[in-house]
PDB file of C-alpha atoms in Angstrom:
ATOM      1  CA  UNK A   6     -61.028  28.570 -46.906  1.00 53.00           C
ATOM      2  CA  UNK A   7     -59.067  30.184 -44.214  1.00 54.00           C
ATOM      3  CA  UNK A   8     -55.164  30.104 -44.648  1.00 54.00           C
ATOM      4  CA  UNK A   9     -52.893  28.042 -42.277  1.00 52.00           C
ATOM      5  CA  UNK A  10     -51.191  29.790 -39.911  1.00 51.00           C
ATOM      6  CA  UNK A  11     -47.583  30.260 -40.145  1.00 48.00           C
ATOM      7  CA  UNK A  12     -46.629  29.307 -36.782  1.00 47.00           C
ATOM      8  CA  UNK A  13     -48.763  25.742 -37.815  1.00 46.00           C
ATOM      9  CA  UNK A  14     -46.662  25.203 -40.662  1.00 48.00           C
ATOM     10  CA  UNK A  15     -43.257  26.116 -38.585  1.00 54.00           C
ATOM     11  CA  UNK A  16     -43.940  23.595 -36.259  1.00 64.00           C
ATOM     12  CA  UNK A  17     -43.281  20.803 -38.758  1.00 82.00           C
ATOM     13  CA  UNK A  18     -40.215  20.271 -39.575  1.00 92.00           C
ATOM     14  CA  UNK A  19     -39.725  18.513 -42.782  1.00 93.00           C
ATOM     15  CA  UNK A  20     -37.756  15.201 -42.661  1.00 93.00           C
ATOM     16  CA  UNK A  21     -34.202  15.714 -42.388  1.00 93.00           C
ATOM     17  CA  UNK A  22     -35.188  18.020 -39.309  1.00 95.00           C
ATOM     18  CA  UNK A  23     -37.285  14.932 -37.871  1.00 95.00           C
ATOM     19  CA  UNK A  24     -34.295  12.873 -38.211  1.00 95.00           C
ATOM     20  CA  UNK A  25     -31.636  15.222 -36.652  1.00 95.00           C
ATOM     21  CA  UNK A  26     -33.865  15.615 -34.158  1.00 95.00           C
ATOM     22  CA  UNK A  27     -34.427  12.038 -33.543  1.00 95.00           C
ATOM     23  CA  UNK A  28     -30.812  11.368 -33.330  1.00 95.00           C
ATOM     24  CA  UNK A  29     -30.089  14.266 -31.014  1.00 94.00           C
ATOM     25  CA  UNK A  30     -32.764  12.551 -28.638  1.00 93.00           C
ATOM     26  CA  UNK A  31     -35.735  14.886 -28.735  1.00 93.00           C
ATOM     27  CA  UNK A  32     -38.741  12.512 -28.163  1.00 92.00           C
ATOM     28  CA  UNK A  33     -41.307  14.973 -30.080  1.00 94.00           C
ATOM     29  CA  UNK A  34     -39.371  13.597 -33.016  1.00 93.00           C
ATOM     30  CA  UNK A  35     -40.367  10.118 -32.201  1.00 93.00           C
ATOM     31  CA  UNK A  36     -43.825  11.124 -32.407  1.00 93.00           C
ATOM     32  CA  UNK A  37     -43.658  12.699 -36.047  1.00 94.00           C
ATOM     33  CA  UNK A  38     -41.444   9.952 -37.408  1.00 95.00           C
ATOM     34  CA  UNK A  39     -44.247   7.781 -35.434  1.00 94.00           C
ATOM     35  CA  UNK A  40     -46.826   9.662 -37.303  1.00 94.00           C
ATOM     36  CA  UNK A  41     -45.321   9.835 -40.368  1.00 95.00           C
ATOM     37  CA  UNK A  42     -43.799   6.254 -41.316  1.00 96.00           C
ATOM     38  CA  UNK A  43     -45.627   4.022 -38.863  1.00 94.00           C
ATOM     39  CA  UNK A  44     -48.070   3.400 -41.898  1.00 95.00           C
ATOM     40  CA  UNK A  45     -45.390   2.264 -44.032  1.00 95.00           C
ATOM     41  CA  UNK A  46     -44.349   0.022 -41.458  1.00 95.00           C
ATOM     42  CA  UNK A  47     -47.033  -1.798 -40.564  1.00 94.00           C
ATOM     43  CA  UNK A  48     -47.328  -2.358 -44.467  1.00 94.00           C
ATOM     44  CA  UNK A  49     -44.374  -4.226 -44.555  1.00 94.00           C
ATOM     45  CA  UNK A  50     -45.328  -5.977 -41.354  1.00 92.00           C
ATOM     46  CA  UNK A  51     -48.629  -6.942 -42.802  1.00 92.00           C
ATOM     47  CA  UNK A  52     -47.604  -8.065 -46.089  1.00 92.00           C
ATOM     48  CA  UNK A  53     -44.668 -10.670 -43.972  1.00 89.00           C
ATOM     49  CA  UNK A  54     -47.050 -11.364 -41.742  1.00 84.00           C
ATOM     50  CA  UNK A  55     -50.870 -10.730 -42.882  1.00 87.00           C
ATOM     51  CA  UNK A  56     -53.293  -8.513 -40.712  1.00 85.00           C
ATOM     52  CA  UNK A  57     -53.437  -9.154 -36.826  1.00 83.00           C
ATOM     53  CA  UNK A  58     -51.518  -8.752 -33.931  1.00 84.00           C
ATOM     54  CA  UNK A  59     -48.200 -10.242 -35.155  1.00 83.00           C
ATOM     55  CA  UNK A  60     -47.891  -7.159 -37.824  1.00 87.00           C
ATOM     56  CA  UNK A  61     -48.939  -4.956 -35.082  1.00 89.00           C
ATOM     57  CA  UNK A  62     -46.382  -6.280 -32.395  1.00 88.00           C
ATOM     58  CA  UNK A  63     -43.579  -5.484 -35.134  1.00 90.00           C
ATOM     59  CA  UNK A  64     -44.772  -2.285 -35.898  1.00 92.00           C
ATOM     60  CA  UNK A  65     -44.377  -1.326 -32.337  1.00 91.00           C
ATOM     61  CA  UNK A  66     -41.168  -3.626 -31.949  1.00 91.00           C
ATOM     62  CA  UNK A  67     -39.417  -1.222 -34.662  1.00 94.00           C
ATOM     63  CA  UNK A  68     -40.274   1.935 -33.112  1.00 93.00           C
ATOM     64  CA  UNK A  69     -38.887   1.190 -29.330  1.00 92.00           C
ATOM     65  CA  UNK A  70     -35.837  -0.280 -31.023  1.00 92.00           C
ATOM     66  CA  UNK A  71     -35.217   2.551 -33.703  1.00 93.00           C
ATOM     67  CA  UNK A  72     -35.910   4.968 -30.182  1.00 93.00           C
ATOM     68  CA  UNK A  73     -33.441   2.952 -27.777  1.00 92.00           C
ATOM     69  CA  UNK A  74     -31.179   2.719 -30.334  1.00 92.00           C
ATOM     70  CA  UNK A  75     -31.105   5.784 -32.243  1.00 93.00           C
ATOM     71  CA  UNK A  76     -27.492   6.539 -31.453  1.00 92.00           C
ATOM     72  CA  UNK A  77     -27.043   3.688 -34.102  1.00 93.00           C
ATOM     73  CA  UNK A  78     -28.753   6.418 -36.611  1.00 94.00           C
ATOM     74  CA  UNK A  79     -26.420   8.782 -38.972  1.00 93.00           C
ATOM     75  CA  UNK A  80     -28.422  11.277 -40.556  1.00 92.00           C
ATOM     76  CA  UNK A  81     -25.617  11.849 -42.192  1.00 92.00           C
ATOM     77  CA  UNK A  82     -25.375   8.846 -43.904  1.00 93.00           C
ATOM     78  CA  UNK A  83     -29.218   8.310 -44.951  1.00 93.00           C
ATOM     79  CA  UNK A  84     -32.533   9.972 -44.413  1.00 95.00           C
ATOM     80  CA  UNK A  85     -34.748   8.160 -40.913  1.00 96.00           C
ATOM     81  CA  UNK A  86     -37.058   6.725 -43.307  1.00 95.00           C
ATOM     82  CA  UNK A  87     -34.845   4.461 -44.884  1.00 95.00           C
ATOM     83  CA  UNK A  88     -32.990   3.315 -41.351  1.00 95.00           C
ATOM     84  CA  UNK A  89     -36.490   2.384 -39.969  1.00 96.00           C
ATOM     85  CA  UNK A  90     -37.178   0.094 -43.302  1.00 95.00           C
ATOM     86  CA  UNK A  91     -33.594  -1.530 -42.073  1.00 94.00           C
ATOM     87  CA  UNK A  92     -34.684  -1.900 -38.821  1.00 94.00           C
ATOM     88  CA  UNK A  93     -38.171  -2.989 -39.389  1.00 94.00           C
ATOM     89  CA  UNK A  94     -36.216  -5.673 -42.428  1.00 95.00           C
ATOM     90  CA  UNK A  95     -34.651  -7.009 -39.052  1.00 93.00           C
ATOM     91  CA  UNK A  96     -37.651  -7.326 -36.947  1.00 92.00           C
ATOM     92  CA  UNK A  97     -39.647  -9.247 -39.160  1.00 91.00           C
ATOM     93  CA  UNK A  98     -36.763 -11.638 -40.269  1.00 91.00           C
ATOM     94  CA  UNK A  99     -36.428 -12.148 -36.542  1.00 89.00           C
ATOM     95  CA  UNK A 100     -40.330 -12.781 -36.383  1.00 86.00           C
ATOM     96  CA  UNK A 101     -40.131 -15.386 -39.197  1.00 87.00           C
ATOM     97  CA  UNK A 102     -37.237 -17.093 -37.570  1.00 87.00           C
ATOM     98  CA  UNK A 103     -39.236 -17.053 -34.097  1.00 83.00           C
ATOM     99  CA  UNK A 104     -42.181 -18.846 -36.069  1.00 81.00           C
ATOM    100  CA  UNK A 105     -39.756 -21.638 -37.709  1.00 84.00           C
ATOM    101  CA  UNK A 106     -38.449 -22.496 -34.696  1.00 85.00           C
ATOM    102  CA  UNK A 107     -41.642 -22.664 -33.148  1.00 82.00           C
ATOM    103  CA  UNK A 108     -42.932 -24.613 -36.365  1.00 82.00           C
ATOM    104  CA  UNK A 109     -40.152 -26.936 -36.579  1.00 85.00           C
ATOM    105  CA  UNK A 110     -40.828 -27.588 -32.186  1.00 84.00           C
ATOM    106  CA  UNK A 111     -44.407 -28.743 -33.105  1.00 80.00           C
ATOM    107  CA  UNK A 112     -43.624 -30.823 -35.353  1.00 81.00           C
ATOM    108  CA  UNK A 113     -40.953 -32.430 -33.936  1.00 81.00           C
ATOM    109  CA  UNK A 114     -43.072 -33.337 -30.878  1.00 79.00           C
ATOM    110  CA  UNK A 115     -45.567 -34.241 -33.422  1.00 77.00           C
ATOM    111  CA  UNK A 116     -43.449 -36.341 -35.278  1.00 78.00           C
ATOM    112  CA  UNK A 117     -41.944 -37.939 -31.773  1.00 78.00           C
ATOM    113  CA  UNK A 118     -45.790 -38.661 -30.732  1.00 72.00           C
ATOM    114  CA  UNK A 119     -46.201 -41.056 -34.241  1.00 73.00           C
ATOM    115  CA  UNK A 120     -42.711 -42.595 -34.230  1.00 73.00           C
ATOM    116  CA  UNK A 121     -43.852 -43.928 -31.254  1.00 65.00           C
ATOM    117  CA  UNK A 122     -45.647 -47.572 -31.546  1.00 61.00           C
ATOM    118  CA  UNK A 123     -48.989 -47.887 -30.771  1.00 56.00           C
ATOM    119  CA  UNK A 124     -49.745 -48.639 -27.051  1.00 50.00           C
ATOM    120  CA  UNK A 125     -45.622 -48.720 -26.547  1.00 50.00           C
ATOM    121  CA  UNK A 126     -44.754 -45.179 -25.954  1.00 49.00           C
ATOM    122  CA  UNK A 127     -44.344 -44.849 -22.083  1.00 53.00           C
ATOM    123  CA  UNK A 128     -46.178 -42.231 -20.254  1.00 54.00           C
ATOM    124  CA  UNK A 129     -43.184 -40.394 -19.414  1.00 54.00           C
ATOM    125  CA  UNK A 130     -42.420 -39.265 -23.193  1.00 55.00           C
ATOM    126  CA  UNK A 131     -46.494 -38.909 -24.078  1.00 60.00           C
ATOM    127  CA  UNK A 132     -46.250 -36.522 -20.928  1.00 64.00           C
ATOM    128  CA  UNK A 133     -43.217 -34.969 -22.283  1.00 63.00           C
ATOM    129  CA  UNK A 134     -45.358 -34.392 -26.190  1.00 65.00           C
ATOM    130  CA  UNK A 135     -48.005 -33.013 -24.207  1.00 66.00           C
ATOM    131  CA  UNK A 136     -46.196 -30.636 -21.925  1.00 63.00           C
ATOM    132  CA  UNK A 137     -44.365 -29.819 -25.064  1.00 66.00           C
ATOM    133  CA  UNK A 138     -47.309 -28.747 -27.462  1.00 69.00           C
ATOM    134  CA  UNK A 139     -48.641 -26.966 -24.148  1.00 67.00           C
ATOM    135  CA  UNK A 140     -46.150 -24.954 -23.803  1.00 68.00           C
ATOM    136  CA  UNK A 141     -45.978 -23.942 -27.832  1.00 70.00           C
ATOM    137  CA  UNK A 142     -49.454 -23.280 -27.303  1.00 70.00           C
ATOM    138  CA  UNK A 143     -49.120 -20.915 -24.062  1.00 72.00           C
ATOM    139  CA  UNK A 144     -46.464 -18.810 -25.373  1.00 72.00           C
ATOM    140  CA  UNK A 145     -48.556 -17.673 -28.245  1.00 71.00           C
ATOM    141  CA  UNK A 146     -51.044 -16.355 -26.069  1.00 73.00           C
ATOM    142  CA  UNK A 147     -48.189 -14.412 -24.561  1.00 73.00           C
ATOM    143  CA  UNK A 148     -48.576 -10.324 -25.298  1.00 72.00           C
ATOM    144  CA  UNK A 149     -45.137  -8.318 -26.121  1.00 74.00           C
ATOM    145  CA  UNK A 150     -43.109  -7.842 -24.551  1.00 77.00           C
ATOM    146  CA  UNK A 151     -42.825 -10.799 -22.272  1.00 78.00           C
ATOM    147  CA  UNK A 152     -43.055 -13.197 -25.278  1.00 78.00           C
ATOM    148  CA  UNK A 153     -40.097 -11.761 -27.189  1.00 79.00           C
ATOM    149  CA  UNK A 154     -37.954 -11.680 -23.864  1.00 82.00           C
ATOM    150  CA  UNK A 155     -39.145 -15.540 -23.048  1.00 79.00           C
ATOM    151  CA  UNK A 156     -38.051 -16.475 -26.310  1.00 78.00           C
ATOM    152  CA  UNK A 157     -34.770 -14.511 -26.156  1.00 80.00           C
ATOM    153  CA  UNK A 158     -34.091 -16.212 -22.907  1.00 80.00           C
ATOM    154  CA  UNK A 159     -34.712 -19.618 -23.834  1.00 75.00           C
ATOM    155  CA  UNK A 160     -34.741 -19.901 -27.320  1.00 73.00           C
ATOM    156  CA  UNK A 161     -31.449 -17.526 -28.533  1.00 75.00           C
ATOM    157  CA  UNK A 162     -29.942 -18.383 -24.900  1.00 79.00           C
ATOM    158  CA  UNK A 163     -29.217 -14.986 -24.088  1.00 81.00           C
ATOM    159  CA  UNK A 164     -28.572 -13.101 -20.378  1.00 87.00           C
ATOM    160  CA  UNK A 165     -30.716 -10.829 -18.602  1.00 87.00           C
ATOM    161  CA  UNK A 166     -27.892  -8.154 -19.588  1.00 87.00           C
ATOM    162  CA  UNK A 167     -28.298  -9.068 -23.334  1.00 86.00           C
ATOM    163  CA  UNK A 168     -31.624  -9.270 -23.381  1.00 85.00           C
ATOM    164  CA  UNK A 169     -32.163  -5.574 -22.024  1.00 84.00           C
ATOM    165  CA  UNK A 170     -29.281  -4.269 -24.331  1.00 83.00           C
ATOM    166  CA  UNK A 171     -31.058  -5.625 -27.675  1.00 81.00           C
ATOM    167  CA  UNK A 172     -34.439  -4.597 -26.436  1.00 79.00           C
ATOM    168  CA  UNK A 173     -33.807  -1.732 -24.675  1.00 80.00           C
ATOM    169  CA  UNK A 174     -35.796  -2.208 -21.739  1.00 82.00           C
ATOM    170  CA  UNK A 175     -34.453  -1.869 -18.368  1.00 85.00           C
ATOM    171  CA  UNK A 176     -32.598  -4.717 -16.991  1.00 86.00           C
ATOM    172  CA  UNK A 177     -34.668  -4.836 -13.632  1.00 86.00           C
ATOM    173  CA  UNK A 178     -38.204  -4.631 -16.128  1.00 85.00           C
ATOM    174  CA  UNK A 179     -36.333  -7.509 -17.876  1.00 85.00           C
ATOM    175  CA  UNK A 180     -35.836  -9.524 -14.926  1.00 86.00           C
ATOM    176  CA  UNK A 181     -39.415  -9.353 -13.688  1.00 84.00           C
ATOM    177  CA  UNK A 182     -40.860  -9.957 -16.950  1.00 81.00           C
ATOM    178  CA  UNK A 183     -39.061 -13.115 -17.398  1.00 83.00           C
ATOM    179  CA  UNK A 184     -39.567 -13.838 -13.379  1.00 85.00           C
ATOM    180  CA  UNK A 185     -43.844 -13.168 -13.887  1.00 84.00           C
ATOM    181  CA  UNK A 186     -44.099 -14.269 -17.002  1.00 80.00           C
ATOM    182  CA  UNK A 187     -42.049 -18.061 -16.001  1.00 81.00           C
ATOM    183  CA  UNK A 188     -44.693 -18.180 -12.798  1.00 82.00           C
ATOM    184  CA  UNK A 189     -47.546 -17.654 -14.964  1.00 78.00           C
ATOM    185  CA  UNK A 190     -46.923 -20.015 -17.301  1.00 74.00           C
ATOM    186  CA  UNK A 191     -45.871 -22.643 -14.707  1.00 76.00           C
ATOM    187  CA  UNK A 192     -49.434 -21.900 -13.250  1.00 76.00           C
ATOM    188  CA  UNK A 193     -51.352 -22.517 -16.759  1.00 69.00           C
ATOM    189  CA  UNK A 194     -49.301 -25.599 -17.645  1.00 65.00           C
ATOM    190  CA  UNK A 195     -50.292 -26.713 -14.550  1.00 69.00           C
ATOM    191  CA  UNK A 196     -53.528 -26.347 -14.788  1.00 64.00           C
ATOM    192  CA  UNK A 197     -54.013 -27.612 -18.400  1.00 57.00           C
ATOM    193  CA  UNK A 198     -51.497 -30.382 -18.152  1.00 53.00           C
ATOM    194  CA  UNK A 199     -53.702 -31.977 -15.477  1.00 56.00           C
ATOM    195  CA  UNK A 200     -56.737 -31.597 -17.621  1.00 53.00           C
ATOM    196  CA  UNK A 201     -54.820 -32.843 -20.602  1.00 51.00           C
ATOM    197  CA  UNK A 202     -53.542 -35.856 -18.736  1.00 50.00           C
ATOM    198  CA  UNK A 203     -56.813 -36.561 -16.588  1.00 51.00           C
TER     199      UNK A 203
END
């Protein structure tokens, strides 16, 4: 077996390096706290969340918010580890909140649709149910980031501003997200809601 070099084994800092580096901004640090706790992670994402994309999405979701907002992060005050596990603690309580809401939509247009006596619900509110339960439906086909900013936007009522600050993407990016994402939606609601009501 042929020994490591020693240059290999300098290049690796072990983790209180990682995380002074990280703080201080140097973005090979992202990739070896990437490479080191992304696994643990996504292990907490999967066990809130089972397999799939949704574990997958938060996994990611931690990482761009631990990097935009790593002047948040002390290594002084605990190792980068432990400050992702608080951060990723936040993203998937946010995640299960998103899903109540959503949860608690659908079956409030669910339980409007049966409250509503047989052949005496007029086609205004059985249009508004549908649309509804559409648009439930649409935004889970969304992919990140657009979803999370659409449901930032409408759902926590927050600015363009806001929005970019807490996800640290660029106001502008924010702004056309919200701007394609809205006209592609319009476009599929369209589109199904005349099927649906045909």
């Amino acid at each position: 077996m042929e020994p490591v070099p020693m240059q290999r084994i300098a290049a690796e800092p072990d983790d209180d390096e990682v995380g002074r580096r990280f703080a201080a901004g140097d973005e090979q640090a992202l990739a070896w706290a990437y490479e080191r706790w992304a696994g643990q992670i996504h292990g907490m994402a999967v066990r809130a969340f089972g397999p799939g994309p949704d574990a997958e999405d938060v996994t990611q979701q931690v990482f761009v918010s631990a990097w935009t907002g790593r002047a948040r992060f002390r290594p002084d005050q605990g190792p980068l580890p432990a400050w992702l596990v608080g951060v990723a603690r936040h993203k998937i309580a946010d995640g299960w909140a998103r899903r109540d809401r959503q949860r608690r939509e659908a079956e409030a247009a669910v339980a409007q649709a049966q409250a509503a006596p047989s052949g005496a619900a007029t086609p205004g509110v059985d249009a508004a149910v549908a649309d509804r339960v559409l648009l439930l439906d649409e935004l889970d086909r969304l992919g990140q980031p657009q979803r999370g900013i659409i449901e930032l936007a409408f759902f926590e009522d927050l600015t363009h501003a806001q929005i970019a600050d807490r996800t640290g993407i660029p106001l502008g990016t924010v702004k056309s997200h919200i701007r394609r994402t809205l006209e592609r939606l319009r476009t599929r609601l369209e589109v199904d809601g005349a099927a649906l009501h045909a």
